[in-house]
GROMACS .gro file of C-alpha atoms in nm:
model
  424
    1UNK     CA    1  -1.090   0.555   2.805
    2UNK     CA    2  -0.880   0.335   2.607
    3UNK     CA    3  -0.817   0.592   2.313
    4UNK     CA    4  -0.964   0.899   2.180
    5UNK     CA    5  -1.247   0.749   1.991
    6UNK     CA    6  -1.492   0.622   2.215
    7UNK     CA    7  -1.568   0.260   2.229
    8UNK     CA    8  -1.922   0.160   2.194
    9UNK     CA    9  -2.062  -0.112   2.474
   10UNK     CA   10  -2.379  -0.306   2.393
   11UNK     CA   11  -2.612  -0.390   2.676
   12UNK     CA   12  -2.833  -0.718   2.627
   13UNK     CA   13  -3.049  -0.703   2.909
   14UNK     CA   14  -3.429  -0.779   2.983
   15UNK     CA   15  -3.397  -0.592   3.337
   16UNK     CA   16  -3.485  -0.252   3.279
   17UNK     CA   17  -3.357  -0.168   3.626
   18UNK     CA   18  -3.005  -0.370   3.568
   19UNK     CA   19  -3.019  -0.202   3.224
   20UNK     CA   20  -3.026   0.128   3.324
   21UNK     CA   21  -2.772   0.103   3.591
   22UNK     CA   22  -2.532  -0.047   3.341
   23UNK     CA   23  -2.591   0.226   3.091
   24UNK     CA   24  -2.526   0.519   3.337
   25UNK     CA   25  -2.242   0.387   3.475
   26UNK     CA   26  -2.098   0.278   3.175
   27UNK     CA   27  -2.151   0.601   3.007
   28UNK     CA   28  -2.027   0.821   3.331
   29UNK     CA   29  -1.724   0.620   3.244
   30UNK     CA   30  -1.629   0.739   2.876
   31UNK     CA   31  -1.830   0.506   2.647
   32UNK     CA   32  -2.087   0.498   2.399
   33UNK     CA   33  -2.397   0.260   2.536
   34UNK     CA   34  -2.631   0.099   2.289
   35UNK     CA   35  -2.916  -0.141   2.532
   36UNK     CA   36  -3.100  -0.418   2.382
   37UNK     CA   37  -3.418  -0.571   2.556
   38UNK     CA   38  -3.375  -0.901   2.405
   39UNK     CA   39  -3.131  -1.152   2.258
   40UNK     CA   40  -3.363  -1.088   1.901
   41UNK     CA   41  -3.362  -0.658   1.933
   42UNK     CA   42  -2.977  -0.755   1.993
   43UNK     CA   43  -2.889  -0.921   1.637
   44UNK     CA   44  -3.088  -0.720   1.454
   45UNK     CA   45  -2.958  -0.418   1.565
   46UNK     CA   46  -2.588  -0.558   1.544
   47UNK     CA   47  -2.708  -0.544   1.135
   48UNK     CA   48  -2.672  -0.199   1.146
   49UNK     CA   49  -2.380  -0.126   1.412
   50UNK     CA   50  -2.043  -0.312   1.510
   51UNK     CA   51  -1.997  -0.285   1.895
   52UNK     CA   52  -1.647  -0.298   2.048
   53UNK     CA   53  -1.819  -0.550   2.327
   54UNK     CA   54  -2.124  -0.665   2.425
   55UNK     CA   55  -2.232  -0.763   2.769
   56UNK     CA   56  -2.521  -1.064   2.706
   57UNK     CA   57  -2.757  -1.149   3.004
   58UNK     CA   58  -2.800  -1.502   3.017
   59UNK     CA   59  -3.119  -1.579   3.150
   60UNK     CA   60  -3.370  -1.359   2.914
   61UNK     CA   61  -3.741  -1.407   2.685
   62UNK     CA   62  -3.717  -1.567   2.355
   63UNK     CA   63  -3.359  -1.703   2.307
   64UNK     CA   64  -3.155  -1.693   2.596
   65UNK     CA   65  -2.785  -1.534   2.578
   66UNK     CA   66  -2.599  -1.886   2.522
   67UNK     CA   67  -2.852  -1.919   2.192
   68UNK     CA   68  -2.728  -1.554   2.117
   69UNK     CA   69  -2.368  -1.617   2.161
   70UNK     CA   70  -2.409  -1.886   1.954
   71UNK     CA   71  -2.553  -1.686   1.648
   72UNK     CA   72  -2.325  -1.389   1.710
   73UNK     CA   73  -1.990  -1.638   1.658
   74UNK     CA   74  -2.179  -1.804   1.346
   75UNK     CA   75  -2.181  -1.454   1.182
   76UNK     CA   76  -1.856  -1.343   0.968
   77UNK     CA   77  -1.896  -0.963   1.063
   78UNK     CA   78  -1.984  -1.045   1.455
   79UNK     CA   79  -1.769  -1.307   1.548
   80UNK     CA   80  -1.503  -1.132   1.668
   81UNK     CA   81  -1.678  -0.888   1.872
   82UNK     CA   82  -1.593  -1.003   2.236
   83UNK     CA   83  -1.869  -1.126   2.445
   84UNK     CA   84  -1.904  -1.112   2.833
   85UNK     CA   85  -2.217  -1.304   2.996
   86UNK     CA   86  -2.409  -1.172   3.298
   87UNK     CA   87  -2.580  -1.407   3.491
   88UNK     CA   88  -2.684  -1.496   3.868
   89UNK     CA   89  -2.624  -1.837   3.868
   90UNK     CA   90  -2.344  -1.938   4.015
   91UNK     CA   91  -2.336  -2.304   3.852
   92UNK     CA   92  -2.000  -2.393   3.726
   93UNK     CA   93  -2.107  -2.577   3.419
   94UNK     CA   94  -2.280  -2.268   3.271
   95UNK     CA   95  -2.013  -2.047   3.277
   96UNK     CA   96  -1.824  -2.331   3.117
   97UNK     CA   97  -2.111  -2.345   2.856
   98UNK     CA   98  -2.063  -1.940   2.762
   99UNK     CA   99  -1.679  -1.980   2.799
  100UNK     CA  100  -1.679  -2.266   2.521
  101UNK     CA  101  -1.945  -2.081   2.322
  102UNK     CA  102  -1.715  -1.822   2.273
  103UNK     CA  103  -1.733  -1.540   2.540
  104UNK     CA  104  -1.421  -1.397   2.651
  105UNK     CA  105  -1.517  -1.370   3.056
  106UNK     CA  106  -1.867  -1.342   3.276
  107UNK     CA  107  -2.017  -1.076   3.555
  108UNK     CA  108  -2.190  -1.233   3.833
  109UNK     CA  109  -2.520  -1.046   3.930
  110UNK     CA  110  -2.568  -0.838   4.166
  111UNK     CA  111  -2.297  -0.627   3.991
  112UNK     CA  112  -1.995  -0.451   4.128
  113UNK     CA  113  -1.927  -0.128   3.972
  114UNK     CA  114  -1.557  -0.115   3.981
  115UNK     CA  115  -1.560  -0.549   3.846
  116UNK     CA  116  -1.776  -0.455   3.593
  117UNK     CA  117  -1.532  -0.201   3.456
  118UNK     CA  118  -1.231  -0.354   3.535
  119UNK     CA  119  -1.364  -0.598   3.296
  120UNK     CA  120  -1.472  -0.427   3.014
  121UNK     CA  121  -1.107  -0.217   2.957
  122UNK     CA  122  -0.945  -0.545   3.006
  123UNK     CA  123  -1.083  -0.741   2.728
  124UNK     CA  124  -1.137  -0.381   2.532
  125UNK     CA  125  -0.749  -0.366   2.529
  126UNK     CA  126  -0.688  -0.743   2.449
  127UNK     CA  127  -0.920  -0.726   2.134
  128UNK     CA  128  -0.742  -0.391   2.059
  129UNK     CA  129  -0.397  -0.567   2.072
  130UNK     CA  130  -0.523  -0.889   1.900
  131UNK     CA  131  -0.647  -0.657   1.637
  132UNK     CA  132  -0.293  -0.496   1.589
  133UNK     CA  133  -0.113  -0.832   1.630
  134UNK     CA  134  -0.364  -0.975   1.303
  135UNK     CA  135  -0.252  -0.658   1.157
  136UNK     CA  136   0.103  -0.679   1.219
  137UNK     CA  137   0.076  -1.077   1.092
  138UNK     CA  138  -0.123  -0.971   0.763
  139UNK     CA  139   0.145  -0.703   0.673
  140UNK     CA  140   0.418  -0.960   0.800
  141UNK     CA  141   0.260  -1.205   0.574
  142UNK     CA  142   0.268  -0.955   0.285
  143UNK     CA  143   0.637  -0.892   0.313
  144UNK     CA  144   0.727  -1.242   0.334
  145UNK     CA  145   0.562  -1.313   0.030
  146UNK     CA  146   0.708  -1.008  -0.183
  147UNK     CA  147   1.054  -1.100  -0.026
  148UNK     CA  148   1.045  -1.436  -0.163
  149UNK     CA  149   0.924  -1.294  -0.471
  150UNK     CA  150   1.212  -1.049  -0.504
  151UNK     CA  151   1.387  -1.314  -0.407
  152UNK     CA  152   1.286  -1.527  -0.690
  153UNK     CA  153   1.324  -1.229  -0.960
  154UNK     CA  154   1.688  -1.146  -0.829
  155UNK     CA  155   1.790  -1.486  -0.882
  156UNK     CA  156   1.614  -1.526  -1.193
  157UNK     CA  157   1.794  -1.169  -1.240
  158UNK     CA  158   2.149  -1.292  -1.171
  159UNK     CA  159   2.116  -1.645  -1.354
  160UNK     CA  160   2.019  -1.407  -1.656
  161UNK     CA  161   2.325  -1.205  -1.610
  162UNK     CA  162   2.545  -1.463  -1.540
  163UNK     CA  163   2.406  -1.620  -1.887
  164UNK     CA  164   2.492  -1.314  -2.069
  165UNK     CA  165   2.850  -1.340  -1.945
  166UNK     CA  166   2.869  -1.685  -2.058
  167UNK     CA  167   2.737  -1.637  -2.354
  168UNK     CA  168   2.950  -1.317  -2.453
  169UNK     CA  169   3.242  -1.495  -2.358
  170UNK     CA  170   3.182  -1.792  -2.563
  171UNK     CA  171   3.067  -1.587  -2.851
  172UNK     CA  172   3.414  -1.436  -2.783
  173UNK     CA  173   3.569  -1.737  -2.829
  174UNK     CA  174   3.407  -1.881  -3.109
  175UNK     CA  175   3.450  -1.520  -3.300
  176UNK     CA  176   3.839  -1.569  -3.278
  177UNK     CA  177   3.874  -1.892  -3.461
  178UNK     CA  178   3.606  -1.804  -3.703
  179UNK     CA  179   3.769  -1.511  -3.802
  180UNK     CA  180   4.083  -1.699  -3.822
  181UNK     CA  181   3.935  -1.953  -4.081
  182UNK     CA  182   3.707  -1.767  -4.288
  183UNK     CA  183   4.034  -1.518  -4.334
  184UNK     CA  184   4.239  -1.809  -4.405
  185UNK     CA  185   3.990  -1.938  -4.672
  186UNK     CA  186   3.958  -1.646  -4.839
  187UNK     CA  187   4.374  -1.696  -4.955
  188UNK     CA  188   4.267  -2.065  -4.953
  189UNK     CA  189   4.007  -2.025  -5.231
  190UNK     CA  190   4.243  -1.779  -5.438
  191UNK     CA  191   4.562  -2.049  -5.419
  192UNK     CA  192   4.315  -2.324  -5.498
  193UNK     CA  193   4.195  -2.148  -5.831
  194UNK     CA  194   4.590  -2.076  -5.943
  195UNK     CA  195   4.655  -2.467  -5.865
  196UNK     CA  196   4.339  -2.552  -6.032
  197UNK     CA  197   4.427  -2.326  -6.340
  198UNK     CA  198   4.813  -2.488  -6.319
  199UNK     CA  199   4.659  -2.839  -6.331
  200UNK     CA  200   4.465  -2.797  -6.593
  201UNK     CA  201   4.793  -2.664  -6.812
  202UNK     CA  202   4.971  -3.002  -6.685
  203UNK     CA  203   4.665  -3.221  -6.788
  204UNK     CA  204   4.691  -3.061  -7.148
  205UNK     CA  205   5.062  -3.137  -7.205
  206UNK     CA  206   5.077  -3.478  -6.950
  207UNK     CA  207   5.126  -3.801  -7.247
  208UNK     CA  208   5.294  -4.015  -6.976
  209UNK     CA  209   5.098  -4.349  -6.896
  210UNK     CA  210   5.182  -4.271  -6.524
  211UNK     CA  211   4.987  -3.956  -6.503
  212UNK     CA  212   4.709  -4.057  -6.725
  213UNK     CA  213   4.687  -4.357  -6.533
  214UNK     CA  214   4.713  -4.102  -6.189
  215UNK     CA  215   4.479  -3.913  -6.305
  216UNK     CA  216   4.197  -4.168  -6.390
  217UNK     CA  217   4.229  -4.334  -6.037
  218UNK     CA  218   4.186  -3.977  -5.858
  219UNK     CA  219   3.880  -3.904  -6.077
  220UNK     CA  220   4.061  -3.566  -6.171
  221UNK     CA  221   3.792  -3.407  -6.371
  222UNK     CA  222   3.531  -3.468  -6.046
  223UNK     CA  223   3.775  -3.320  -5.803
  224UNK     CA  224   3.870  -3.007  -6.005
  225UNK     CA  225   3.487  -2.976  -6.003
  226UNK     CA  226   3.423  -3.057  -5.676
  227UNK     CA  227   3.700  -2.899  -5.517
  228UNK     CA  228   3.592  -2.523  -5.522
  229UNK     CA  229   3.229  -2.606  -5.406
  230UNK     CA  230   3.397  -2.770  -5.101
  231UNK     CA  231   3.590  -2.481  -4.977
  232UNK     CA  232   3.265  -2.261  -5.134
  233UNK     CA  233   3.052  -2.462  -4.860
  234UNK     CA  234   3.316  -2.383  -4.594
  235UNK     CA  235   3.299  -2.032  -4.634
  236UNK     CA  236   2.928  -2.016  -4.575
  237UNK     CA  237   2.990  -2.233  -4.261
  238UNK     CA  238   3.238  -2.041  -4.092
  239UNK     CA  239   2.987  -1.720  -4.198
  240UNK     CA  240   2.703  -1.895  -4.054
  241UNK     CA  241   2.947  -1.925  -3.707
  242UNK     CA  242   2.976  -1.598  -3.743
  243UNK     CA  243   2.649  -1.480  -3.759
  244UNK     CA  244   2.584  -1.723  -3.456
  245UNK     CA  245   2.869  -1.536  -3.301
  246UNK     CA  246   2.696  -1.204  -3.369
  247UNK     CA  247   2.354  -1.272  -3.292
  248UNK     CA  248   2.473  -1.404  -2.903
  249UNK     CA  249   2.676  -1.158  -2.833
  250UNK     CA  250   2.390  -0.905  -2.920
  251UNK     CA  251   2.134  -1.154  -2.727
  252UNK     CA  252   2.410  -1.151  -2.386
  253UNK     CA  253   2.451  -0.724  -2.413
  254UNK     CA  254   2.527  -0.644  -2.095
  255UNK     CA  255   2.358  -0.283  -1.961
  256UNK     CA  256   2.180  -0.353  -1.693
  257UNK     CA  257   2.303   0.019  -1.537
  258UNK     CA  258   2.160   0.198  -1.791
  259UNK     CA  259   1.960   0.245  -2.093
  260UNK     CA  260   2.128   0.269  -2.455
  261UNK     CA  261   2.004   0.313  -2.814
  262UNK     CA  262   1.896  -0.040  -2.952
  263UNK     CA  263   1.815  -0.194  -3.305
  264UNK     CA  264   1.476  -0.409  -3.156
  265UNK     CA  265   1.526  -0.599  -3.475
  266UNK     CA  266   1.835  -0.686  -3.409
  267UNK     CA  267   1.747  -0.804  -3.105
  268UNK     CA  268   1.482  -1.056  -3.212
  269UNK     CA  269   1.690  -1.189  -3.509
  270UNK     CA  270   1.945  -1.287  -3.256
  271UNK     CA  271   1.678  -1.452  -3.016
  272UNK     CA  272   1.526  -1.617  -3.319
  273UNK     CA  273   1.898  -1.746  -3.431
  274UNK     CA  274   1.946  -1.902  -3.098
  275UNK     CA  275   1.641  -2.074  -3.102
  276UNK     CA  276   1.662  -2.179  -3.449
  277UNK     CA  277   1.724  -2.566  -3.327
  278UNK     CA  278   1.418  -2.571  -3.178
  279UNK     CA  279   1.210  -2.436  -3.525
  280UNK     CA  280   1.372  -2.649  -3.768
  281UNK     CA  281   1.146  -2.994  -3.853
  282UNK     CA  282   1.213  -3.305  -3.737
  283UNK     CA  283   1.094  -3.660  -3.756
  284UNK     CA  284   0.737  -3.578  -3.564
  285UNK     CA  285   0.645  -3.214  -3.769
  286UNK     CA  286   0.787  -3.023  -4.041
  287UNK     CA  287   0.986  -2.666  -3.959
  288UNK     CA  288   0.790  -2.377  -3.770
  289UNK     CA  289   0.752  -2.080  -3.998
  290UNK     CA  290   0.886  -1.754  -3.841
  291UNK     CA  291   0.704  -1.476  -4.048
  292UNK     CA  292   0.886  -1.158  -3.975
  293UNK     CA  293   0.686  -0.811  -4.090
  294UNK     CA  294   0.899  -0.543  -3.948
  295UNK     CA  295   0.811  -0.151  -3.939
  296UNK     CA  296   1.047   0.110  -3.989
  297UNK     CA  297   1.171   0.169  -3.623
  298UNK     CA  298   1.398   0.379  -3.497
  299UNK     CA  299   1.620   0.288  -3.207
  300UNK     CA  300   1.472   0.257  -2.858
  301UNK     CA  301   1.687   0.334  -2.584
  302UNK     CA  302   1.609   0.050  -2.345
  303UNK     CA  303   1.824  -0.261  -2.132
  304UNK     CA  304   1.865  -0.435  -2.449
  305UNK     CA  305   1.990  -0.743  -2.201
  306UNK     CA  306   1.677  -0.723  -2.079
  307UNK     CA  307   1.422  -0.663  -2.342
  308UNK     CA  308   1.598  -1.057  -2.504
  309UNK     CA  309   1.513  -1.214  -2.252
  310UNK     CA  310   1.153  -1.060  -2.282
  311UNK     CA  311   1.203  -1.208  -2.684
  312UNK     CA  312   1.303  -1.518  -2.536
  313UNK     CA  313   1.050  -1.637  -2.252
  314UNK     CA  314   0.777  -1.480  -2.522
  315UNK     CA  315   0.912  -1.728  -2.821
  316UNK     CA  316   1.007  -1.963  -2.626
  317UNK     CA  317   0.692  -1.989  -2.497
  318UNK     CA  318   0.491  -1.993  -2.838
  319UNK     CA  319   0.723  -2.254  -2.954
  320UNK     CA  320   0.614  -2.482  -2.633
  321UNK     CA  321   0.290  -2.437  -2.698
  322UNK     CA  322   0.256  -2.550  -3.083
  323UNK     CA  323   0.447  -2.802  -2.959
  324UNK     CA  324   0.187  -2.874  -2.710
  325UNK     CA  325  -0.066  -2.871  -3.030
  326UNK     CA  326   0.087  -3.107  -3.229
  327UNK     CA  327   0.012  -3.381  -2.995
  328UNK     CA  328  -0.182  -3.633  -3.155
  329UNK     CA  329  -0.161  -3.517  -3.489
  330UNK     CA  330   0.042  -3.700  -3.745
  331UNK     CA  331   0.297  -3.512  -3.977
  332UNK     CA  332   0.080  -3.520  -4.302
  333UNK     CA  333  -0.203  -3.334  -4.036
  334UNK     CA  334   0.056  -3.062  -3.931
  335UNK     CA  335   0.228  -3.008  -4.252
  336UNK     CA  336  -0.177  -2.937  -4.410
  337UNK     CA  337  -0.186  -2.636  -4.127
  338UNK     CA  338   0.177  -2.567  -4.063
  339UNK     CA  339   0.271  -2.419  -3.692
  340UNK     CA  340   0.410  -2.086  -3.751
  341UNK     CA  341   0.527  -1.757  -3.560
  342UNK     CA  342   0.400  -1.429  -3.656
  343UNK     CA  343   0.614  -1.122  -3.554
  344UNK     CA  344   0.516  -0.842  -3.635
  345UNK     CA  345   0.682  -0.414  -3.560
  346UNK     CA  346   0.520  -0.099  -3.626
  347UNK     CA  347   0.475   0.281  -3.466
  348UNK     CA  348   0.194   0.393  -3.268
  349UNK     CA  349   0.004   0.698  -3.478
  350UNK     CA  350   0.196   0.963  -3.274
  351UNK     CA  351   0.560   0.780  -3.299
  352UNK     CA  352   0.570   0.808  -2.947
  353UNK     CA  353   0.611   0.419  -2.899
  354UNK     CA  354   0.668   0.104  -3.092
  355UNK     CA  355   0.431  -0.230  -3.076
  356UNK     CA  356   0.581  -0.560  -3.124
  357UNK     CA  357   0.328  -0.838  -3.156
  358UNK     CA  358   0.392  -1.185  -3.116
  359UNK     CA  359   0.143  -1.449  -3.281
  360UNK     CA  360   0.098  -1.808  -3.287
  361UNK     CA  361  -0.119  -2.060  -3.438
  362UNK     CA  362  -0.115  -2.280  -3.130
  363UNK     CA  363  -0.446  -2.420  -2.906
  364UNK     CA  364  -0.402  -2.087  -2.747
  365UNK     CA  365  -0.498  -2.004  -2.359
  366UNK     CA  366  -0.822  -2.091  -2.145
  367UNK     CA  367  -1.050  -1.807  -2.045
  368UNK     CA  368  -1.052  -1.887  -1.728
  369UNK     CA  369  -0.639  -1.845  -1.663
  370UNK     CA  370  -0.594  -1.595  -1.892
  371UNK     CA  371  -0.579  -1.322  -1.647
  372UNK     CA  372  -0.349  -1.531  -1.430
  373UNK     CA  373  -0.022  -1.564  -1.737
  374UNK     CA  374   0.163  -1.281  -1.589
  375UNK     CA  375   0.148  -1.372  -1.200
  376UNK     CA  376   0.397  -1.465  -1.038
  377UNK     CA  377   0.525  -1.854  -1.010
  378UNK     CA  378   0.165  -1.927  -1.191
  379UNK     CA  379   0.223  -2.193  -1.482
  380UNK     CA  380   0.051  -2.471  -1.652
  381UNK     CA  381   0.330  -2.696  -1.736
  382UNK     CA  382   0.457  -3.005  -1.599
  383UNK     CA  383   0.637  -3.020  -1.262
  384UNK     CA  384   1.035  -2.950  -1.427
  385UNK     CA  385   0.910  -2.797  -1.755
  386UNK     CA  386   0.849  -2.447  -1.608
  387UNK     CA  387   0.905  -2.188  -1.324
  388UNK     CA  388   0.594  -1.969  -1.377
  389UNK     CA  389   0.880  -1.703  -1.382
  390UNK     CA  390   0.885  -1.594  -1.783
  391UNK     CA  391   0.624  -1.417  -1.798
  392UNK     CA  392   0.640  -1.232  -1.463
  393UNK     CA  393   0.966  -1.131  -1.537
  394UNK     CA  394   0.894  -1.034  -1.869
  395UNK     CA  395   0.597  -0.811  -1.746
  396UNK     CA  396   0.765  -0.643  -1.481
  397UNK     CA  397   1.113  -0.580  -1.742
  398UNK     CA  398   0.855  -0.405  -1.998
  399UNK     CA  399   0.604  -0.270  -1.755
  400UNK     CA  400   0.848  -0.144  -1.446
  401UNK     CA  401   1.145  -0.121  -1.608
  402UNK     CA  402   1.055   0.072  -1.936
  403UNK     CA  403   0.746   0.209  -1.854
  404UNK     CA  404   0.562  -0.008  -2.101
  405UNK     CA  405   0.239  -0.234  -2.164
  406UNK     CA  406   0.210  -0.639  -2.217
  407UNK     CA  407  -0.148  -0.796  -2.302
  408UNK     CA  408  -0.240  -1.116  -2.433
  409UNK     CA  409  -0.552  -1.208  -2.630
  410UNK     CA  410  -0.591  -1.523  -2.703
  411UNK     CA  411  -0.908  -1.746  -2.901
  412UNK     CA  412  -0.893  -2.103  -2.785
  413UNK     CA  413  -0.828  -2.310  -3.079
  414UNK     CA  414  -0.691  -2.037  -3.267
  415UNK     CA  415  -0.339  -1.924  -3.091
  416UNK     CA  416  -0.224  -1.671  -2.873
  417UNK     CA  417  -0.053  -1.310  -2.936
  418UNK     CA  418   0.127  -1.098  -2.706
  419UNK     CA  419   0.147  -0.719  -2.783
  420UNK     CA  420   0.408  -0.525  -2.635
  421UNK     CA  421   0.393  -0.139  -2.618
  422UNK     CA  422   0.747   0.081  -2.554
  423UNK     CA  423   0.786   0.405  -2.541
  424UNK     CA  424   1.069   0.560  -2.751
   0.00000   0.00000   0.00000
């Protein structure tokens, strides 16, 4: 016996006497028997059982054992059963025949006990090993693919991290000048006003032709004027910087050890800043509308790093695909139904978890690949537009990583939204 459960033989034989002898000696031998008179009695009863070999007369009634073999190898859940003809002829160019029809070996009539089982554990244990080596190649297979799969996320992981760096450390360095102008314009302003003020006590008392004259070629009334809204204008751009600044260094937070308390808010004002270029309008379609309709939340203790770059791949992605709706429609058409982005923030009932929901107005997603947005490497965009790595990233950082939910609904024609559950 090849193991402790007992392997089950099938006899296809129209020779009761041959029959019988098989099944005894078979049986005296450690195995389960199961005769069939006939190659028909044979497939139907292989309907209801899966033998671990069958031994197939050749020469039988009704279809003969090459016409069985030939049905048993057309069937899914028989095909791999292995099959060993017995015949008496001794003509090379039928056991060629059952060789190419699929059987694994032959037994030449009149049998030989100790051949016959000889045999049968020899091809029992090479269909048990082929079995385990399929096995071993399936689960082989398996790893392979989730190794290249952690392979992709890690590197996905690192360029991610290695983007946060850069980004903190140019958000570093634009911080430092910043900070060095808009302090600097804040004495600027005040001196201008007192030179301003000082002018305008020279231009009262000033008779001389040369300073009238000076002062009509410099337009001195404009520039007095003009002069404060200049630096006025400066100030807001060096507070814009800064809130640039501020918004990437929140977007590149690097925690990716551990969990700490975070604003969410913040954290999608920052993504939204960064991507600002990509909302305002331009030649083909007027600006994309951000709607923001926060909750009152309180802070989530999360990878903050991480849960951006969810914000990111998520808005990113809804900006791509009004984008991808504007084609063919001219800007009077788009500005009638404006593209815009809905986000929206609220508790659950029980304040156990927040939802943030993500909505565009967009051509939204096909039925039929709907389920398929969070696998892996899956994407519909053009070869160089996209990895088919946002979205499984982003549902393994809120469904692994924090114990959260991601679903999409989606009404073609009508836009997409993305609702993201966390637990506080």
């Amino acid at each position: 016996m090849l193991s402790d459960k007992q392997n089950l033989i099938m006899i296809v034989e129209d020779n009761p006497v041959n029959a019988k002898v098989l099944f005894e000696f078979l049986q005296a031998s450690g195995f389960r028997v199961l005769v069939a008179k006939s190659g028909e009695s044979a497939l139907e009863k292989l309907q209801l059982v899966s033998p671990d070999l069958i031994l197939l007369d050749v020469m039988m009634p009704g279809i003969d054992g090459f016409e069985t073999c030939r049905r048993l190898k057309e069937q899914e859940s028989t095909r791999d059963i292995p099959v060993i003809f017995m015949t008496a002829l001794s003509d090379v160019v039928d056991k060629v025949k059952g060789l190419t029809l699929g059987a694994v070996d032959y037994i030449t009539k009149p049998f030989q006990p100790e051949d016959v089982l000889a045999r049968v554990n020899v091809h029992l244990k090479l269909c048990h090993l082929n079995q385990k080596l399929e096995q071993r190649a399936a689960e082989l297979t398996n790893t392979v693919a989730q190794l290249k799969q952690s392979q992709k996320r890690l590197v996905e992981s690192e360029k991610m991290s290695s983007l946060g760096q850069l980004v903190a450390g140019i958000a570093h360095e634009i911080n430092n000048p910043a900070g060095f102008i808009g302090g600097n314009l804040t004495y600027a302003q005040k001196y201008m006003q007192d030179l301003i003020d000082h002018i305008h006590l020279y231009k009262n008392q000033a008779t001389a032709p040369e300073i009238v004259q000076h002062a009509k070629k410099i337009d001195l009334d404009f520039l007095l004027e003009d002069f404060p809204h200049i630096l006025t204008s400066m100030q807001q751009g060096v507070e814009r910087i800064s809130d640039i600044s501020a918004s990437l260094r929140t977007f590149a937070r690097a925690d990716s050890t551990v969990k700490i308390p975070f604003n969410i808010h913040d954290g999608i004002d920052s993504t939204i800043l960064i991507l600002k270029h990509r909302l305002k309008a331009c030649e083909t379609r007027p600006a994309i509308e951000v709607i923001r309709d926060y909750g009152n939340l309180p802070e989530v203790k999360c990878f903050a790093g991480q849960l951006n770059q969810v914000f990111m791949n998520i808005l990113a992605n809804a900006i791509d695909a009004l984008e991808e709706s504007n084609d063919g429609r001219s800007y009077q058409e788009i500005e009638k139904n404006p593209n815009y982005i809905k986000v929206q923030t609220n508790l659950t009932e029980d304040k156990n978890s927040i939802v943030i929901k993500f909505k565009d107005n967009g051509l939204g997603i096909p039925d039929d690949i709907k389920s398929q947005v969070f696998e892996h490497l899956f994407t519909t965009k053009a070869v160089g537009k996209g990895t088919g790595l946002g979205l499984s990233i982003t549902r393994q950082i809120i469904v692994e990583n924090h114990g959260g939910s991601i679903e999409v609904s989606s009404i073609r024609g009508h836009g997409s939204e993305f609702v993201i559950t966390l637990p506080i």
